[in-house]
Amino acid sequence: MISAKGQPTSRLGAAVGSCYTADSVSRVLGNAVDEVGILVEAGQLLALTTADGYVVFPVFQLHNGRVVEGLPPVLSALREGVDDPWTWALWLNSTPPRAEEVEAQASRIQQLIYGEFDRVLRAAERTAASWRS
């Protein structure tokens, strides 16, 4: 998982990568801590609860001090398949299989950063459908 200091402590945590605490993500975004909770509830920011009950925020979802553009609709699509933020985090931070996207060399979150919103959203919708079946 992820330690209280935001560092991975397991394979799952290592796959997700470093995380912010609520205080640190609020500083990066320039929001109050309670506003961070509102962003999470609105599906605009990904929060993960660790095995020891801490809520942390994957660093990969922020770019240049902002939530990666296009992330909220992708999170919404993934939520339709399974209500598990850890699964979403792993999906976002993984590289698509070659069979899914021939030219994919970047993780899905990197694809969003590169502006490939439509590709990632379609993949999220397909993935959510497969999770439901």
CSV table of N, CA and C in Angstrom, one decimal:
chain,number,residue,atom,x,y,z
A,1,MET,N,0.8,-1.2,0.0
A,1,MET,CA,0.0,0.0,0.0
A,1,MET,C,0.9,1.2,0.0
A,2,ILE,N,0.4,2.3,0.6
A,2,ILE,CA,1.1,3.6,0.7
A,2,ILE,C,1.2,4.0,2.1
A,3,SER,N,2.4,4.4,2.5
A,3,SER,CA,2.7,4.8,3.9
A,3,SER,C,2.0,6.2,4.1
A,4,ALA,N,1.9,6.6,5.4
A,4,ALA,CA,1.4,7.9,5.8
A,4,ALA,C,2.1,9.0,5.1
A,5,LYS,N,3.4,8.8,4.7
A,5,LYS,CA,4.2,9.8,4.1
A,5,LYS,C,4.0,9.8,2.6
A,6,GLY,N,3.1,8.9,2.1
A,6,GLY,CA,2.9,8.9,0.6
A,6,GLY,C,3.8,8.1,-0.2
A,7,GLN,N,4.6,7.2,0.5
A,7,GLN,CA,5.5,6.4,-0.3
A,7,GLN,C,5.0,4.9,-0.4
A,8,PRO,N,5.1,4.3,-1.5
A,8,PRO,CA,4.6,2.9,-1.7
A,8,PRO,C,5.3,2.0,-0.7
A,9,THR,N,4.5,1.0,-0.1
A,9,THR,CA,5.0,0.0,0.8
A,9,THR,C,4.7,-1.4,0.3
A,10,SER,N,4.1,-1.5,-0.9
A,10,SER,CA,3.7,-2.8,-1.4
A,10,SER,C,3.8,-2.8,-2.9
A,11,ARG,N,3.5,-3.9,-3.5
A,11,ARG,CA,3.5,-3.9,-5.0
A,11,ARG,C,2.4,-3.1,-5.5
A,12,LEU,N,1.2,-3.1,-4.8
A,12,LEU,CA,0.1,-2.3,-5.2
A,12,LEU,C,0.4,-0.8,-5.1
A,13,GLY,N,1.0,-0.5,-4.0
A,13,GLY,CA,1.5,0.9,-3.8
A,13,GLY,C,2.5,1.3,-4.8
A,14,ALA,N,3.4,0.4,-5.1
A,14,ALA,CA,4.5,0.7,-6.1
A,14,ALA,C,3.9,0.9,-7.5
A,15,ALA,N,2.8,0.2,-7.8
A,15,ALA,CA,2.2,0.3,-9.1
A,15,ALA,C,1.5,1.7,-9.3
A,16,VAL,N,0.9,2.2,-8.1
A,16,VAL,CA,0.3,3.5,-8.1
A,16,VAL,C,1.3,4.6,-8.1
A,17,GLY,N,2.3,4.4,-7.3
A,17,GLY,CA,3.4,5.4,-7.2
A,17,GLY,C,3.2,6.3,-6.0
A,18,SER,N,3.9,7.4,-6.0
A,18,SER,CA,3.9,8.3,-4.8
A,18,SER,C,2.5,9.0,-4.7
A,19,CYS,N,2.2,9.3,-3.5
A,19,CYS,CA,0.9,10.0,-3.2
A,19,CYS,C,1.1,11.2,-2.3
A,20,TYR,N,0.1,12.1,-2.4
A,20,TYR,CA,0.1,13.3,-1.6
A,20,TYR,C,-0.9,13.0,-0.4
A,21,THR,N,-0.6,13.7,0.7
A,21,THR,CA,-1.6,13.7,1.8
A,21,THR,C,-2.6,14.8,1.4
A,22,ALA,N,-3.7,14.9,2.2
A,22,ALA,CA,-4.7,15.9,1.9
A,22,ALA,C,-4.1,17.3,2.0
A,23,ASP,N,-3.3,17.6,3.0
A,23,ASP,CA,-2.6,18.9,3.2
A,23,ASP,C,-1.7,19.2,2.0
A,24,SER,N,-0.9,18.2,1.5
A,24,SER,CA,0.0,18.5,0.4
A,24,SER,C,-0.8,18.7,-0.9
A,25,VAL,N,-1.8,17.9,-1.2
A,25,VAL,CA,-2.5,18.1,-2.4
A,25,VAL,C,-3.3,19.4,-2.4
A,26,SER,N,-3.7,19.8,-1.2
A,26,SER,CA,-4.4,21.1,-1.2
A,26,SER,C,-3.5,22.3,-1.5
A,27,ARG,N,-2.2,22.2,-1.0
A,27,ARG,CA,-1.2,23.2,-1.3
A,27,ARG,C,-0.9,23.2,-2.8
A,28,VAL,N,-0.7,22.0,-3.4
A,28,VAL,CA,-0.4,22.0,-4.8
A,28,VAL,C,-1.5,22.6,-5.7
A,29,LEU,N,-2.8,22.3,-5.3
A,29,LEU,CA,-3.9,22.8,-6.1
A,29,LEU,C,-4.3,24.2,-5.7
A,30,GLY,N,-3.8,24.7,-4.5
A,30,GLY,CA,-4.2,26.0,-4.1
A,30,GLY,C,-5.6,26.1,-3.5
A,31,ASN,N,-6.1,24.9,-3.0
A,31,ASN,CA,-7.4,24.8,-2.4
A,31,ASN,C,-7.3,24.6,-0.9
A,32,ALA,N,-8.3,24.9,-0.2
A,32,ALA,CA,-8.4,24.5,1.2
A,32,ALA,C,-8.6,23.0,1.3
A,33,VAL,N,-8.2,22.4,2.4
A,33,VAL,CA,-8.3,20.9,2.6
A,33,VAL,C,-9.8,20.5,2.4
A,34,ASP,N,-10.8,21.2,2.9
A,34,ASP,CA,-12.2,20.8,2.8
A,34,ASP,C,-12.6,20.9,1.3
A,35,GLU,N,-12.0,21.8,0.5
A,35,GLU,CA,-12.3,21.8,-0.9
A,35,GLU,C,-11.8,20.6,-1.7
A,36,VAL,N,-10.7,20.0,-1.2
A,36,VAL,CA,-10.2,18.8,-1.8
A,36,VAL,C,-11.2,17.7,-1.6
A,37,GLY,N,-11.9,17.6,-0.4
A,37,GLY,CA,-12.9,16.6,-0.2
A,37,GLY,C,-14.1,16.8,-1.2
A,38,ILE,N,-14.4,18.0,-1.5
A,38,ILE,CA,-15.5,18.3,-2.4
A,38,ILE,C,-15.1,17.9,-3.8
A,39,LEU,N,-13.8,18.1,-4.2
A,39,LEU,CA,-13.4,17.6,-5.5
A,39,LEU,C,-13.5,16.1,-5.6
A,40,VAL,N,-13.1,15.4,-4.5
A,40,VAL,CA,-13.2,13.9,-4.5
A,40,VAL,C,-14.7,13.5,-4.7
A,41,GLU,N,-15.5,14.1,-3.9
A,41,GLU,CA,-17.0,13.7,-3.9
A,41,GLU,C,-17.6,14.0,-5.3
A,42,ALA,N,-17.1,15.0,-6.0
A,42,ALA,CA,-17.6,15.4,-7.3
A,42,ALA,C,-17.0,14.5,-8.4
A,43,GLY,N,-16.1,13.6,-8.0
A,43,GLY,CA,-15.4,12.8,-9.0
A,43,GLY,C,-14.4,13.5,-9.9
A,44,GLN,N,-13.8,14.6,-9.3
A,44,GLN,CA,-12.8,15.4,-10.1
A,44,GLN,C,-11.4,15.1,-9.6
A,45,LEU,N,-11.3,14.3,-8.5
A,45,LEU,CA,-10.0,14.0,-8.0
A,45,LEU,C,-10.0,12.6,-7.4
A,46,LEU,N,-9.0,11.9,-7.6
A,46,LEU,CA,-8.9,10.5,-7.2
A,46,LEU,C,-8.3,10.4,-5.8
A,47,ALA,N,-9.0,9.8,-4.8
A,47,ALA,CA,-8.5,9.6,-3.5
A,47,ALA,C,-8.5,8.1,-3.2
A,48,LEU,N,-7.4,7.7,-2.5
A,48,LEU,CA,-7.3,6.3,-2.1
A,48,LEU,C,-7.2,6.1,-0.6
A,49,THR,N,-7.9,5.1,-0.1
A,49,THR,CA,-7.8,4.9,1.3
A,49,THR,C,-6.8,3.7,1.5
A,50,THR,N,-5.8,4.0,2.3
A,50,THR,CA,-4.8,2.9,2.6
A,50,THR,C,-5.3,1.9,3.6
A,51,ALA,N,-4.6,0.8,3.7
A,51,ALA,CA,-5.0,-0.3,4.6
A,51,ALA,C,-5.1,0.2,6.0
A,52,ASP,N,-4.3,1.2,6.4
A,52,ASP,CA,-4.3,1.7,7.8
A,52,ASP,C,-5.2,2.9,7.9
A,53,GLY,N,-6.1,3.2,6.9
A,53,GLY,CA,-7.1,4.2,7.0
A,53,GLY,C,-6.8,5.6,6.6
A,54,TYR,N,-5.6,5.8,6.1
A,54,TYR,CA,-5.2,7.2,5.6
A,54,TYR,C,-5.8,7.4,4.2
A,55,VAL,N,-6.2,8.6,3.9
A,55,VAL,CA,-6.6,9.0,2.6
A,55,VAL,C,-5.4,9.7,1.9
A,56,VAL,N,-5.1,9.2,0.7
A,56,VAL,CA,-4.0,9.8,0.0
A,56,VAL,C,-4.4,10.0,-1.5
A,57,PHE,N,-3.6,10.8,-2.2
A,57,PHE,CA,-4.0,11.3,-3.5
A,57,PHE,C,-2.8,11.0,-4.5
A,58,PRO,N,-3.0,10.1,-5.5
A,58,PRO,CA,-1.9,9.8,-6.4
A,58,PRO,C,-1.3,11.0,-7.0
A,59,VAL,N,0.0,11.2,-7.0
A,59,VAL,CA,0.7,12.3,-7.6
A,59,VAL,C,0.4,12.3,-9.1
A,60,PHE,N,0.3,11.2,-9.8
A,60,PHE,CA,0.2,11.1,-11.2
A,60,PHE,C,-1.0,11.9,-11.8
A,61,GLN,N,-2.0,12.1,-11.0
A,61,GLN,CA,-3.2,12.8,-11.5
A,61,GLN,C,-3.1,14.3,-11.5
A,62,LEU,N,-1.9,14.8,-11.1
A,62,LEU,CA,-1.7,16.3,-11.2
A,62,LEU,C,-0.6,16.6,-12.1
A,63,HIS,N,-0.8,17.7,-12.9
A,63,HIS,CA,0.2,18.1,-13.8
A,63,HIS,C,0.3,19.6,-13.9
A,64,ASN,N,1.4,20.2,-13.6
A,64,ASN,CA,1.5,21.6,-13.6
A,64,ASN,C,0.6,22.3,-12.6
A,65,GLY,N,0.5,21.7,-11.5
A,65,GLY,CA,-0.4,22.2,-10.4
A,65,GLY,C,-1.9,22.1,-10.6
A,66,ARG,N,-2.3,21.3,-11.5
A,66,ARG,CA,-3.7,21.1,-11.7
A,66,ARG,C,-4.1,19.7,-11.9
A,67,VAL,N,-5.3,19.3,-11.8
A,67,VAL,CA,-5.8,18.0,-12.1
A,67,VAL,C,-5.6,17.8,-13.6
A,68,VAL,N,-5.1,16.7,-14.0
A,68,VAL,CA,-4.9,16.4,-15.4
A,68,VAL,C,-6.2,16.6,-16.2
A,69,GLU,N,-6.1,17.4,-17.2
A,69,GLU,CA,-7.3,17.7,-18.0
A,69,GLU,C,-7.9,16.4,-18.6
A,70,GLY,N,-9.2,16.3,-18.5
A,70,GLY,CA,-9.9,15.1,-18.9
A,70,GLY,C,-10.0,14.0,-17.9
A,71,LEU,N,-9.4,14.1,-16.8
A,71,LEU,CA,-9.5,13.0,-15.8
A,71,LEU,C,-10.9,12.8,-15.2
A,72,PRO,N,-11.6,13.8,-14.9
A,72,PRO,CA,-12.9,13.6,-14.3
A,72,PRO,C,-13.9,12.8,-15.1
A,73,PRO,N,-14.0,13.0,-16.4
A,73,PRO,CA,-14.9,12.1,-17.2
A,73,PRO,C,-14.4,10.7,-17.3
A,74,VAL,N,-13.1,10.5,-17.3
A,74,VAL,CA,-12.5,9.2,-17.3
A,74,VAL,C,-12.8,8.5,-16.0
A,75,LEU,N,-12.7,9.2,-14.8
A,75,LEU,CA,-13.0,8.6,-13.5
A,75,LEU,C,-14.5,8.2,-13.5
A,76,SER,N,-15.3,9.0,-14.1
A,76,SER,CA,-16.8,8.8,-14.1
A,76,SER,C,-17.1,7.5,-14.9
A,77,ALA,N,-16.4,7.4,-16.0
A,77,ALA,CA,-16.6,6.2,-16.9
A,77,ALA,C,-16.1,4.9,-16.1
A,78,LEU,N,-15.0,5.0,-15.5
A,78,LEU,CA,-14.5,3.8,-14.8
A,78,LEU,C,-15.4,3.4,-13.6
A,79,ARG,N,-16.0,4.4,-13.0
A,79,ARG,CA,-16.9,4.2,-11.8
A,79,ARG,C,-18.1,3.4,-12.3
A,80,GLU,N,-18.5,3.5,-13.5
A,80,GLU,CA,-19.6,2.7,-14.1
A,80,GLU,C,-19.3,1.2,-14.1
A,81,GLY,N,-18.0,0.9,-14.1
A,81,GLY,CA,-17.6,-0.6,-14.2
A,81,GLY,C,-17.4,-1.2,-12.8
A,82,VAL,N,-16.8,-0.5,-12.0
A,82,VAL,CA,-16.5,-1.0,-10.6
A,82,VAL,C,-16.2,0.3,-9.7
A,83,ASP,N,-16.7,0.2,-8.5
A,83,ASP,CA,-16.5,1.3,-7.6
A,83,ASP,C,-15.3,1.0,-6.7
A,84,ASP,N,-14.2,1.1,-7.3
A,84,ASP,CA,-12.9,0.8,-6.6
A,84,ASP,C,-11.8,1.7,-7.0
A,85,PRO,N,-11.6,2.8,-6.3
A,85,PRO,CA,-10.5,3.8,-6.7
A,85,PRO,C,-9.1,3.2,-6.9
A,86,TRP,N,-8.8,2.1,-6.1
A,86,TRP,CA,-7.5,1.5,-6.3
A,86,TRP,C,-7.4,0.9,-7.7
A,87,THR,N,-8.5,0.3,-8.2
A,87,THR,CA,-8.5,-0.3,-9.5
A,87,THR,C,-8.4,0.8,-10.5
A,88,TRP,N,-9.1,1.9,-10.4
A,88,TRP,CA,-9.0,3.0,-11.3
A,88,TRP,C,-7.5,3.5,-11.4
A,89,ALA,N,-6.9,3.7,-10.2
A,89,ALA,CA,-5.5,4.2,-10.1
A,89,ALA,C,-4.6,3.3,-10.9
A,90,LEU,N,-4.8,1.9,-10.7
A,90,LEU,CA,-3.9,1.0,-11.4
A,90,LEU,C,-4.1,1.1,-12.9
A,91,TRP,N,-5.4,1.2,-13.3
A,91,TRP,CA,-5.7,1.3,-14.7
A,91,TRP,C,-5.1,2.6,-15.3
A,92,LEU,N,-5.3,3.7,-14.7
A,92,LEU,CA,-4.7,5.0,-15.2
A,92,LEU,C,-3.2,5.0,-15.3
A,93,ASN,N,-2.6,4.3,-14.3
A,93,ASN,CA,-1.1,4.4,-14.3
A,93,ASN,C,-0.4,3.2,-15.0
A,94,SER,N,-1.2,2.4,-15.7
A,94,SER,CA,-0.7,1.3,-16.5
A,94,SER,C,-0.6,1.6,-18.0
A,95,THR,N,0.2,0.9,-18.7
A,95,THR,CA,0.3,1.0,-20.1
A,95,THR,C,-0.7,0.1,-20.7
A,96,PRO,N,-1.5,0.6,-21.7
A,96,PRO,CA,-2.5,-0.3,-22.3
A,96,PRO,C,-1.8,-1.5,-23.0
A,97,PRO,N,-2.5,-2.6,-23.0
A,97,PRO,CA,-2.0,-3.8,-23.8
A,97,PRO,C,-1.9,-3.5,-25.3
A,98,ARG,N,-1.0,-4.0,-25.9
A,98,ARG,CA,-0.8,-3.8,-27.4
A,98,ARG,C,-2.1,-4.1,-28.2
A,99,ALA,N,-2.8,-5.1,-27.8
A,99,ALA,CA,-4.0,-5.5,-28.5
A,99,ALA,C,-5.0,-4.4,-28.4
A,100,GLU,N,-5.0,-3.6,-27.3
A,100,GLU,CA,-6.0,-2.6,-27.2
A,100,GLU,C,-5.7,-1.4,-28.0
A,101,GLU,N,-4.4,-1.0,-28.0
A,101,GLU,CA,-4.0,0.2,-28.7
A,101,GLU,C,-2.6,0.0,-29.3
A,102,VAL,N,-2.6,-0.1,-30.6
A,102,VAL,CA,-1.3,-0.5,-31.3
A,102,VAL,C,-0.2,0.4,-31.0
A,103,GLU,N,-0.4,1.7,-30.9
A,103,GLU,CA,0.7,2.7,-30.7
A,103,GLU,C,0.9,3.0,-29.3
A,104,ALA,N,0.2,2.4,-28.4
A,104,ALA,CA,0.3,2.8,-27.0
A,104,ALA,C,1.7,2.5,-26.4
A,105,GLN,N,2.4,3.5,-26.0
A,105,GLN,CA,3.7,3.3,-25.3
A,105,GLN,C,3.6,4.0,-23.9
A,106,ALA,N,2.7,4.9,-23.8
A,106,ALA,CA,2.5,5.7,-22.5
A,106,ALA,C,1.4,5.1,-21.7
A,107,SER,N,1.4,5.4,-20.4
A,107,SER,CA,0.3,5.0,-19.5
A,107,SER,C,-0.9,5.8,-19.9
A,108,ARG,N,-2.0,5.4,-19.4
A,108,ARG,CA,-3.3,6.1,-19.8
A,108,ARG,C,-3.2,7.6,-19.2
A,109,ILE,N,-2.7,7.7,-18.0
A,109,ILE,CA,-2.6,9.1,-17.5
A,109,ILE,C,-1.7,10.0,-18.3
A,110,GLN,N,-0.6,9.4,-18.8
A,110,GLN,CA,0.3,10.1,-19.7
A,110,GLN,C,-0.4,10.5,-21.0
A,111,GLN,N,-1.2,9.6,-21.5
A,111,GLN,CA,-1.9,9.9,-22.7
A,111,GLN,C,-2.9,11.1,-22.5
A,112,LEU,N,-3.5,11.1,-21.3
A,112,LEU,CA,-4.3,12.3,-21.0
A,112,LEU,C,-3.5,13.6,-21.0
A,113,ILE,N,-2.3,13.5,-20.4
A,113,ILE,CA,-1.4,14.7,-20.3
A,113,ILE,C,-1.1,15.1,-21.7
A,114,TYR,N,-0.9,14.1,-22.6
A,114,TYR,CA,-0.5,14.4,-24.0
A,114,TYR,C,-1.7,14.9,-24.8
A,115,GLY,N,-2.9,14.9,-24.2
A,115,GLY,CA,-4.1,15.4,-24.9
A,115,GLY,C,-4.9,14.4,-25.7
A,116,GLU,N,-4.6,13.1,-25.4
A,116,GLU,CA,-5.3,12.1,-26.1
A,116,GLU,C,-6.6,11.7,-25.3
A,117,PHE,N,-7.4,12.7,-25.0
A,117,PHE,CA,-8.6,12.5,-24.2
A,117,PHE,C,-9.6,11.5,-24.8
A,118,ASP,N,-9.9,11.6,-26.1
A,118,ASP,CA,-10.9,10.7,-26.7
A,118,ASP,C,-10.5,9.3,-26.6
A,119,ARG,N,-9.2,9.0,-26.9
A,119,ARG,CA,-8.7,7.6,-26.8
A,119,ARG,C,-8.8,7.1,-25.4
A,120,VAL,N,-8.4,7.8,-24.4
A,120,VAL,CA,-8.5,7.3,-23.0
A,120,VAL,C,-9.9,7.1,-22.6
A,121,LEU,N,-10.8,8.1,-22.9
A,121,LEU,CA,-12.2,7.9,-22.5
A,121,LEU,C,-12.8,6.7,-23.2
A,122,ARG,N,-12.6,6.5,-24.4
A,122,ARG,CA,-13.1,5.3,-25.1
A,122,ARG,C,-12.6,4.0,-24.4
A,123,ALA,N,-11.3,4.0,-24.1
A,123,ALA,CA,-10.7,2.8,-23.4
A,123,ALA,C,-11.4,2.6,-22.1
A,124,ALA,N,-11.6,3.7,-21.3
A,124,ALA,CA,-12.2,3.6,-20.0
A,124,ALA,C,-13.7,3.1,-20.1
A,125,GLU,N,-14.4,3.5,-21.1
A,125,GLU,CA,-15.7,3.0,-21.3
A,125,GLU,C,-15.7,1.5,-21.7
A,126,ARG,N,-14.8,1.1,-22.5
A,126,ARG,CA,-14.7,-0.3,-22.9
A,126,ARG,C,-14.3,-1.1,-21.7
A,127,THR,N,-13.4,-0.6,-20.9
A,127,THR,CA,-12.9,-1.3,-19.7
A,127,THR,C,-14.1,-1.4,-18.7
A,128,ALA,N,-14.8,-0.4,-18.5
A,128,ALA,CA,-15.9,-0.4,-17.5
A,128,ALA,C,-16.9,-1.4,-17.9
A,129,ALA,N,-17.2,-1.5,-19.2
A,129,ALA,CA,-18.2,-2.5,-19.7
A,129,ALA,C,-17.7,-3.9,-19.5
A,130,SER,N,-16.4,-4.1,-19.6
A,130,SER,CA,-15.9,-5.5,-19.4
A,130,SER,C,-15.9,-5.8,-17.9
A,131,TRP,N,-15.7,-4.8,-17.0
A,131,TRP,CA,-15.7,-5.0,-15.6
A,131,TRP,C,-17.2,-5.3,-15.1
A,132,ARG,N,-18.1,-4.8,-15.8
A,132,ARG,CA,-19.6,-5.0,-15.5
A,132,ARG,C,-20.0,-6.4,-15.9
A,133,SER,N,-19.4,-7.0,-16.9
A,133,SER,CA,-19.9,-8.3,-17.4
A,133,SER,C,-19.3,-9.5,-16.6
